């Protein structure tokens, strides 16, 4: 079981396994929301077993350094995003649409840099931290983007895709994607895992079948897929 924590721009997720694990930490300034969620669920900060980052953009890794100080939890990140985490910078944010160009100044802020405690590559197991699931490499949005697959069939996919601004239960291309071809292969990989439901880093969740729908339309017009204004 897990709960969604709505941060200023993005979603963080609190996994409530045998031990609590946090997936993503919001943007700089989101710390009170994260701490409030821990409190709501009766979790003393020192009990947090692990912080997993789906990637090292400021709206996901923005509070990682401060949360580590507050909780003592180790921070896990894919090795390919470690340079971004160390620098506290987003690096390239390649817009996928006009909307991305509009949103970019709000997302592209620096954050406190940090050295991750755990640098994983692929198939990082969460069982040692009290959660039944694993972390798969799903690059494309960034080189080190990763997704959390829970044993119950739920997937926390970071910014591989986002929820729709308009339609409930629909996926849309994220505002930014540094390598669309690599990202499409990551979506194929996720689709093969047949998740029941995908919970993105931005906006609302959608059924796993949306991954397949995306792949059948990605070769055509992406905007047709998202059903949103460009
Ligand atoms: Zn991102």
mmCIF file with all atom_site columns, N, CA and C in Angstrom, residues 123-176:
data_model
loop_
_atom_site.group_PDB
_atom_site.id
_atom_site.type_symbol
_atom_site.label_atom_id
_atom_site.label_alt_id
_atom_site.label_comp_id
_atom_site.label_asym_id
_atom_site.label_entity_id
_atom_site.label_seq_id
_atom_site.pdbx_PDB_ins_code
_atom_site.Cartn_x
_atom_site.Cartn_y
_atom_site.Cartn_z
_atom_site.occupancy
_atom_site.B_iso_or_equiv
_atom_site.pdbx_formal_charge
_atom_site.auth_seq_id
_atom_site.auth_comp_id
_atom_site.auth_asym_id
_atom_site.auth_atom_id
_atom_site.pdbx_PDB_model_num
ATOM 1   N N  . UNK A 1 123 ? 17.108 -3.258 -11.531 1.00 0.00 ? 123 UNK A N  1
ATOM 2   C CA . UNK A 1 123 ? 16.626 -4.366 -10.709 1.00 0.00 ? 123 UNK A CA 1
ATOM 3   C C  . UNK A 1 123 ? 16.938 -4.213 -9.227  1.00 0.00 ? 123 UNK A C  1
ATOM 4   N N  . UNK A 1 124 ? 17.027 -2.975 -8.761  1.00 0.00 ? 124 UNK A N  1
ATOM 5   C CA . UNK A 1 124 ? 17.317 -2.701 -7.342  1.00 0.00 ? 124 UNK A CA 1
ATOM 6   C C  . UNK A 1 124 ? 16.149 -3.210 -6.484  1.00 0.00 ? 124 UNK A C  1
ATOM 7   N N  . UNK A 1 125 ? 16.451 -4.151 -5.587  1.00 0.00 ? 125 UNK A N  1
ATOM 8   C CA . UNK A 1 125 ? 15.396 -4.796 -4.782  1.00 0.00 ? 125 UNK A CA 1
ATOM 9   C C  . UNK A 1 125 ? 15.061 -3.961 -3.549  1.00 0.00 ? 125 UNK A C  1
ATOM 10  N N  . UNK A 1 126 ? 13.751 -3.839 -3.280  1.00 0.00 ? 126 UNK A N  1
ATOM 11  C CA . UNK A 1 126 ? 13.310 -3.045 -2.131  1.00 0.00 ? 126 UNK A CA 1
ATOM 12  C C  . UNK A 1 126 ? 12.986 -3.900 -0.911  1.00 0.00 ? 126 UNK A C  1
ATOM 13  N N  . UNK A 1 127 ? 12.989 -5.227 -1.066  1.00 0.00 ? 127 UNK A N  1
ATOM 14  C CA . UNK A 1 127 ? 12.653 -6.106 0.073   1.00 0.00 ? 127 UNK A CA 1
ATOM 15  C C  . UNK A 1 127 ? 13.534 -5.850 1.298   1.00 0.00 ? 127 UNK A C  1
ATOM 16  N N  . UNK A 1 128 ? 14.844 -5.610 1.118   1.00 0.00 ? 128 UNK A N  1
ATOM 17  C CA . UNK A 1 128 ? 15.667 -5.339 2.314   1.00 0.00 ? 128 UNK A CA 1
ATOM 18  C C  . UNK A 1 128 ? 15.225 -4.090 3.079   1.00 0.00 ? 128 UNK A C  1
ATOM 19  N N  . UNK A 1 129 ? 14.412 -3.247 2.435   1.00 0.00 ? 129 UNK A N  1
ATOM 20  C CA . UNK A 1 129 ? 13.928 -2.017 3.068   1.00 0.00 ? 129 UNK A CA 1
ATOM 21  C C  . UNK A 1 129 ? 12.460 -2.131 3.479   1.00 0.00 ? 129 UNK A C  1
ATOM 22  N N  . UNK A 1 130 ? 11.921 -3.351 3.415   1.00 0.00 ? 130 UNK A N  1
ATOM 23  C CA . UNK A 1 130 ? 10.590 -3.576 3.935   1.00 0.00 ? 130 UNK A CA 1
ATOM 24  C C  . UNK A 1 130 ? 9.465  -3.410 2.939   1.00 0.00 ? 130 UNK A C  1
ATOM 25  N N  . UNK A 1 131 ? 9.782  -3.323 1.656   1.00 0.00 ? 131 UNK A N  1
ATOM 26  C CA . UNK A 1 131 ? 8.753  -3.137 0.636   1.00 0.00 ? 131 UNK A CA 1
ATOM 27  C C  . UNK A 1 131 ? 8.911  -4.230 -0.433  1.00 0.00 ? 131 UNK A C  1
ATOM 28  N N  . UNK A 1 132 ? 7.798  -4.865 -0.803  1.00 0.00 ? 132 UNK A N  1
ATOM 29  C CA . UNK A 1 132 ? 7.852  -5.894 -1.847  1.00 0.00 ? 132 UNK A CA 1
ATOM 30  C C  . UNK A 1 132 ? 7.813  -5.214 -3.213  1.00 0.00 ? 132 UNK A C  1
ATOM 31  N N  . UNK A 1 133 ? 8.946  -5.135 -3.848  1.00 0.00 ? 133 UNK A N  1
ATOM 32  C CA . UNK A 1 133 ? 9.022  -4.479 -5.155  1.00 0.00 ? 133 UNK A CA 1
ATOM 33  C C  . UNK A 1 133 ? 10.460 -4.295 -5.567  1.00 0.00 ? 133 UNK A C  1
ATOM 34  N N  . UNK A 1 134 ? 10.622 -3.710 -6.780  1.00 0.00 ? 134 UNK A N  1
ATOM 35  C CA . UNK A 1 134 ? 11.979 -3.476 -7.276  1.00 0.00 ? 134 UNK A CA 1
ATOM 36  C C  . UNK A 1 134 ? 11.978 -2.243 -8.156  1.00 0.00 ? 134 UNK A C  1
ATOM 37  N N  . UNK A 1 135 ? 13.178 -1.750 -8.417  1.00 0.00 ? 135 UNK A N  1
ATOM 38  C CA . UNK A 1 135 ? 13.331 -0.533 -9.207  1.00 0.00 ? 135 UNK A CA 1
ATOM 39  C C  . UNK A 1 135 ? 13.975 -0.898 -10.539 1.00 0.00 ? 135 UNK A C  1
ATOM 40  N N  . UNK A 1 136 ? 13.290 -0.547 -11.622 1.00 0.00 ? 136 UNK A N  1
ATOM 41  C CA . UNK A 1 136 ? 13.801 -0.818 -12.957 1.00 0.00 ? 136 UNK A CA 1
ATOM 42  C C  . UNK A 1 136 ? 14.348 0.460  -13.581 1.00 0.00 ? 136 UNK A C  1
ATOM 43  N N  . UNK A 1 137 ? 15.411 0.335  -14.339 1.00 0.00 ? 137 UNK A N  1
ATOM 44  C CA . UNK A 1 137 ? 15.906 1.468  -15.114 1.00 0.00 ? 137 UNK A CA 1
ATOM 45  C C  . UNK A 1 137 ? 14.939 1.742  -16.258 1.00 0.00 ? 137 UNK A C  1
ATOM 46  N N  . UNK A 1 138 ? 14.439 2.969  -16.342 1.00 0.00 ? 138 UNK A N  1
ATOM 47  C CA . UNK A 1 138 ? 13.532 3.359  -17.438 1.00 0.00 ? 138 UNK A CA 1
ATOM 48  C C  . UNK A 1 138 ? 14.005 4.715  -17.988 1.00 0.00 ? 138 UNK A C  1
ATOM 49  N N  . UNK A 1 139 ? 15.183 4.722  -18.623 1.00 0.00 ? 139 UNK A N  1
ATOM 50  C CA . UNK A 1 139 ? 15.789 5.982  -19.066 1.00 0.00 ? 139 UNK A CA 1
ATOM 51  C C  . UNK A 1 139 ? 15.050 6.618  -20.235 1.00 0.00 ? 139 UNK A C  1
ATOM 52  N N  . UNK A 1 140 ? 15.387 7.864  -20.493 1.00 0.00 ? 140 UNK A N  1
ATOM 53  C CA . UNK A 1 140 ? 14.810 8.598  -21.615 1.00 0.00 ? 140 UNK A CA 1
ATOM 54  C C  . UNK A 1 140 ? 14.479 10.027 -21.201 1.00 0.00 ? 140 UNK A C  1
ATOM 55  N N  . UNK A 1 141 ? 13.624 10.159 -20.189 1.00 0.00 ? 141 UNK A N  1
ATOM 56  C CA . UNK A 1 141 ? 13.333 11.493 -19.627 1.00 0.00 ? 141 UNK A CA 1
ATOM 57  C C  . UNK A 1 141 ? 14.654 12.098 -19.143 1.00 0.00 ? 141 UNK A C  1
ATOM 58  N N  . UNK A 1 142 ? 15.395 11.323 -18.345 1.00 0.00 ? 142 UNK A N  1
ATOM 59  C CA . UNK A 1 142 ? 16.806 11.572 -18.063 1.00 0.00 ? 142 UNK A CA 1
ATOM 60  C C  . UNK A 1 142 ? 17.525 10.250 -18.271 1.00 0.00 ? 142 UNK A C  1
ATOM 61  N N  . UNK A 1 143 ? 18.863 10.316 -18.302 1.00 0.00 ? 143 UNK A N  1
ATOM 62  C CA . UNK A 1 143 ? 19.641 9.084  -18.512 1.00 0.00 ? 143 UNK A CA 1
ATOM 63  C C  . UNK A 1 143 ? 19.462 8.104  -17.356 1.00 0.00 ? 143 UNK A C  1
ATOM 64  N N  . UNK A 1 144 ? 19.196 8.635  -16.155 1.00 0.00 ? 144 UNK A N  1
ATOM 65  C CA . UNK A 1 144 ? 19.086 7.774  -14.978 1.00 0.00 ? 144 UNK A CA 1
ATOM 66  C C  . UNK A 1 144 ? 17.674 7.659  -14.446 1.00 0.00 ? 144 UNK A C  1
ATOM 67  N N  . UNK A 1 145 ? 16.671 7.859  -15.291 1.00 0.00 ? 145 UNK A N  1
ATOM 68  C CA . UNK A 1 145 ? 15.286 7.719  -14.825 1.00 0.00 ? 145 UNK A CA 1
ATOM 69  C C  . UNK A 1 145 ? 14.989 6.252  -14.491 1.00 0.00 ? 145 UNK A C  1
ATOM 70  N N  . UNK A 1 146 ? 14.181 6.052  -13.458 1.00 0.00 ? 146 UNK A N  1
ATOM 71  C CA . UNK A 1 146 ? 13.866 4.704  -12.999 1.00 0.00 ? 146 UNK A CA 1
ATOM 72  C C  . UNK A 1 146 ? 12.421 4.650  -12.524 1.00 0.00 ? 146 UNK A C  1
ATOM 73  N N  . UNK A 1 147 ? 11.858 3.440  -12.499 1.00 0.00 ? 147 UNK A N  1
ATOM 74  C CA . UNK A 1 147 ? 10.473 3.231  -12.072 1.00 0.00 ? 147 UNK A CA 1
ATOM 75  C C  . UNK A 1 147 ? 10.439 2.177  -10.976 1.00 0.00 ? 147 UNK A C  1
ATOM 76  N N  . UNK A 1 148 ? 9.525  2.370  -10.042 1.00 0.00 ? 148 UNK A N  1
ATOM 77  C CA . UNK A 1 148 ? 9.348  1.414  -8.946  1.00 0.00 ? 148 UNK A CA 1
ATOM 78  C C  . UNK A 1 148 ? 8.185  0.499  -9.300  1.00 0.00 ? 148 UNK A C  1
ATOM 79  N N  . UNK A 1 149 ? 8.456  -0.800 -9.391  1.00 0.00 ? 149 UNK A N  1
ATOM 80  C CA . UNK A 1 149 ? 7.397  -1.784 -9.630  1.00 0.00 ? 149 UNK A CA 1
ATOM 81  C C  . UNK A 1 149 ? 7.093  -2.513 -8.342  1.00 0.00 ? 149 UNK A C  1
ATOM 82  N N  . UNK A 1 150 ? 5.880  -2.365 -7.864  1.00 0.00 ? 150 UNK A N  1
ATOM 83  C CA . UNK A 1 150 ? 5.495  -3.022 -6.614  1.00 0.00 ? 150 UNK A CA 1
ATOM 84  C C  . UNK A 1 150 ? 4.924  -4.399 -6.921  1.00 0.00 ? 150 UNK A C  1
ATOM 85  N N  . UNK A 1 151 ? 5.081  -5.311 -5.976  1.00 0.00 ? 151 UNK A N  1
ATOM 86  C CA . UNK A 1 151 ? 4.647  -6.693 -6.181  1.00 0.00 ? 151 UNK A CA 1
ATOM 87  C C  . UNK A 1 151 ? 3.141  -6.791 -6.394  1.00 0.00 ? 151 UNK A C  1
ATOM 88  N N  . UNK A 1 152 ? 2.376  -5.789 -5.944  1.00 0.00 ? 152 UNK A N  1
ATOM 89  C CA . UNK A 1 152 ? 0.919  -5.830 -6.114  1.00 0.00 ? 152 UNK A CA 1
ATOM 90  C C  . UNK A 1 152 ? 0.468  -5.321 -7.489  1.00 0.00 ? 152 UNK A C  1
ATOM 91  N N  . UNK A 1 153 ? 1.438  -5.013 -8.391  1.00 0.00 ? 153 UNK A N  1
ATOM 92  C CA . UNK A 1 153 ? 1.081  -4.626 -9.751  1.00 0.00 ? 153 UNK A CA 1
ATOM 93  C C  . UNK A 1 153 ? 0.984  -3.126 -9.985  1.00 0.00 ? 153 UNK A C  1
ATOM 94  N N  . UNK A 1 154 ? 1.238  -2.339 -8.958  1.00 0.00 ? 154 UNK A N  1
ATOM 95  C CA . UNK A 1 154 ? 1.245  -0.883 -9.134  1.00 0.00 ? 154 UNK A CA 1
ATOM 96  C C  . UNK A 1 154 ? 2.655  -0.457 -9.558  1.00 0.00 ? 154 UNK A C  1
ATOM 97  N N  . UNK A 1 155 ? 2.721  0.574  -10.393 1.00 0.00 ? 155 UNK A N  1
ATOM 98  C CA . UNK A 1 155 ? 4.020  1.069  -10.861 1.00 0.00 ? 155 UNK A CA 1
ATOM 99  C C  . UNK A 1 155 ? 4.112  2.569  -10.627 1.00 0.00 ? 155 UNK A C  1
ATOM 100 N N  . UNK A 1 156 ? 5.217  2.997  -10.039 1.00 0.00 ? 156 UNK A N  1
ATOM 101 C CA . UNK A 1 156 ? 5.486  4.420  -9.832  1.00 0.00 ? 156 UNK A CA 1
ATOM 102 C C  . UNK A 1 156 ? 6.532  4.795  -10.873 1.00 0.00 ? 156 UNK A C  1
ATOM 103 N N  . UNK A 1 157 ? 6.114  5.535  -11.901 1.00 0.00 ? 157 UNK A N  1
ATOM 104 C CA . UNK A 1 157 ? 6.933  5.622  -13.116 1.00 0.00 ? 157 UNK A CA 1
ATOM 105 C C  . UNK A 1 157 ? 7.679  6.942  -13.274 1.00 0.00 ? 157 UNK A C  1
ATOM 106 N N  . UNK A 1 158 ? 7.698  7.767  -12.233 1.00 0.00 ? 158 UNK A N  1
ATOM 107 C CA . UNK A 1 158 ? 8.418  9.030  -12.372 1.00 0.00 ? 158 UNK A CA 1
ATOM 108 C C  . UNK A 1 158 ? 7.897  9.827  -13.553 1.00 0.00 ? 158 UNK A C  1
ATOM 109 N N  . UNK A 1 159 ? 8.807  10.344 -14.358 1.00 0.00 ? 159 UNK A N  1
ATOM 110 C CA . UNK A 1 159 ? 8.394  11.193 -15.480 1.00 0.00 ? 159 UNK A CA 1
ATOM 111 C C  . UNK A 1 159 ? 8.498  10.482 -16.837 1.00 0.00 ? 159 UNK A C  1
ATOM 112 N N  . UNK A 1 160 ? 8.396  9.156  -16.840 1.00 0.00 ? 160 UNK A N  1
ATOM 113 C CA . UNK A 1 160 ? 8.374  8.412  -18.112 1.00 0.00 ? 160 UNK A CA 1
ATOM 114 C C  . UNK A 1 160 ? 7.193  8.903  -18.962 1.00 0.00 ? 160 UNK A C  1
ATOM 115 N N  . UNK A 1 161 ? 6.045  9.036  -18.325 1.00 0.00 ? 161 UNK A N  1
ATOM 116 C CA . UNK A 1 161 ? 4.861  9.689  -18.893 1.00 0.00 ? 161 UNK A CA 1
ATOM 117 C C  . UNK A 1 161 ? 4.263  10.497 -17.741 1.00 0.00 ? 161 UNK A C  1
ATOM 118 N N  . UNK A 1 162 ? 3.312  11.355 -18.043 1.00 0.00 ? 162 UNK A N  1
ATOM 119 C CA . UNK A 1 162 ? 2.608  12.043 -16.958 1.00 0.00 ? 162 UNK A CA 1
ATOM 120 C C  . UNK A 1 162 ? 1.112  11.763 -17.100 1.00 0.00 ? 162 UNK A C  1
ATOM 121 N N  . UNK A 1 163 ? 0.355  12.186 -16.093 1.00 0.00 ? 163 UNK A N  1
ATOM 122 C CA . UNK A 1 163 ? -1.090 12.132 -16.213 1.00 0.00 ? 163 UNK A CA 1
ATOM 123 C C  . UNK A 1 163 ? -1.572 13.247 -17.131 1.00 0.00 ? 163 UNK A C  1
ATOM 124 N N  . UNK A 1 164 ? -2.789 13.116 -17.620 1.00 0.00 ? 164 UNK A N  1
ATOM 125 C CA . UNK A 1 164 ? -3.353 14.131 -18.513 1.00 0.00 ? 164 UNK A CA 1
ATOM 126 C C  . UNK A 1 164 ? -3.844 15.342 -17.716 1.00 0.00 ? 164 UNK A C  1
ATOM 127 N N  . UNK A 1 165 ? -3.698 16.515 -18.311 1.00 0.00 ? 165 UNK A N  1
ATOM 128 C CA . UNK A 1 165 ? -4.254 17.736 -17.719 1.00 0.00 ? 165 UNK A CA 1
ATOM 129 C C  . UNK A 1 165 ? -5.768 17.767 -17.867 1.00 0.00 ? 165 UNK A C  1
ATOM 130 N N  . UNK A 1 166 ? -6.286 17.007 -18.822 1.00 0.00 ? 166 UNK A N  1
ATOM 131 C CA . UNK A 1 166 ? -7.690 17.121 -19.206 1.00 0.00 ? 166 UNK A CA 1
ATOM 132 C C  . UNK A 1 166 ? -8.496 15.882 -18.812 1.00 0.00 ? 166 UNK A C  1
ATOM 133 N N  . UNK A 1 167 ? -7.950 14.713 -19.136 1.00 0.00 ? 167 UNK A N  1
ATOM 134 C CA . UNK A 1 167 ? -8.730 13.481 -19.007 1.00 0.00 ? 167 UNK A CA 1
ATOM 135 C C  . UNK A 1 167 ? -8.285 12.655 -17.817 1.00 0.00 ? 167 UNK A C  1
ATOM 136 N N  . UNK A 1 168 ? -9.228 12.209 -16.984 1.00 0.00 ? 168 UNK A N  1
ATOM 137 C CA . UNK A 1 168 ? -8.855 11.249 -15.946 1.00 0.00 ? 168 UNK A CA 1
ATOM 138 C C  . UNK A 1 168 ? -8.464 9.908  -16.571 1.00 0.00 ? 168 UNK A C  1
ATOM 139 N N  . UNK A 1 169 ? -7.599 9.183  -15.919 1.00 0.00 ? 169 UNK A N  1
ATOM 140 C CA . UNK A 1 169 ? -7.198 7.837  -16.368 1.00 0.00 ? 169 UNK A CA 1
ATOM 141 C C  . UNK A 1 169 ? -6.496 7.825  -17.716 1.00 0.00 ? 169 UNK A C  1
ATOM 142 N N  . UNK A 1 170 ? -5.894 8.947  -18.091 1.00 0.00 ? 170 UNK A N  1
ATOM 143 C CA . UNK A 1 170 ? -5.172 9.001  -19.357 1.00 0.00 ? 170 UNK A CA 1
ATOM 144 C C  . UNK A 1 170 ? -3.715 9.384  -19.122 1.00 0.00 ? 170 UNK A C  1
ATOM 145 N N  . UNK A 1 171 ? -2.840 8.808  -19.941 1.00 0.00 ? 171 UNK A N  1
ATOM 146 C CA . UNK A 1 171 ? -1.430 9.195  -19.922 1.00 0.00 ? 171 UNK A CA 1
ATOM 147 C C  . UNK A 1 171 ? -1.182 10.259 -20.977 1.00 0.00 ? 171 UNK A C  1
ATOM 148 N N  . UNK A 1 172 ? -0.128 11.024 -20.786 1.00 0.00 ? 172 UNK A N  1
ATOM 149 C CA . UNK A 1 172 ? 0.290  12.022 -21.771 1.00 0.00 ? 172 UNK A CA 1
ATOM 150 C C  . UNK A 1 172 ? 1.811  12.076 -21.772 1.00 0.00 ? 172 UNK A C  1
ATOM 151 N N  . UNK A 1 173 ? 2.395  12.538 -22.879 1.00 0.00 ? 173 UNK A N  1
ATOM 152 C CA . UNK A 1 173 ? 3.852  12.709 -22.869 1.00 0.00 ? 173 UNK A CA 1
ATOM 153 C C  . UNK A 1 173 ? 4.234  13.724 -21.799 1.00 0.00 ? 173 UNK A C  1
ATOM 154 N N  . UNK A 1 174 ? 5.324  13.465 -21.081 1.00 0.00 ? 174 UNK A N  1
ATOM 155 C CA . UNK A 1 174 ? 5.775  14.448 -20.100 1.00 0.00 ? 174 UNK A CA 1
ATOM 156 C C  . UNK A 1 174 ? 6.195  15.739 -20.817 1.00 0.00 ? 174 UNK A C  1
ATOM 157 N N  . UNK A 1 175 ? 6.236  16.828 -20.077 1.00 0.00 ? 175 UNK A N  1
ATOM 158 C CA . UNK A 1 175 ? 6.607  18.123 -20.670 1.00 0.00 ? 175 UNK A CA 1
ATOM 159 C C  . UNK A 1 175 ? 8.021  18.106 -21.254 1.00 0.00 ? 175 UNK A C  1
ATOM 160 N N  . UNK A 1 176 ? 8.879  17.246 -20.663 1.00 0.00 ? 176 UNK A N  1
ATOM 161 C CA . UNK A 1 176 ? 10.275 17.193 -21.097 1.00 0.00 ? 176 UNK A CA 1
ATOM 162 C C  . UNK A 1 176 ? 10.699 15.749 -21.334 1.00 0.00 ? 176 UNK A C  1
#
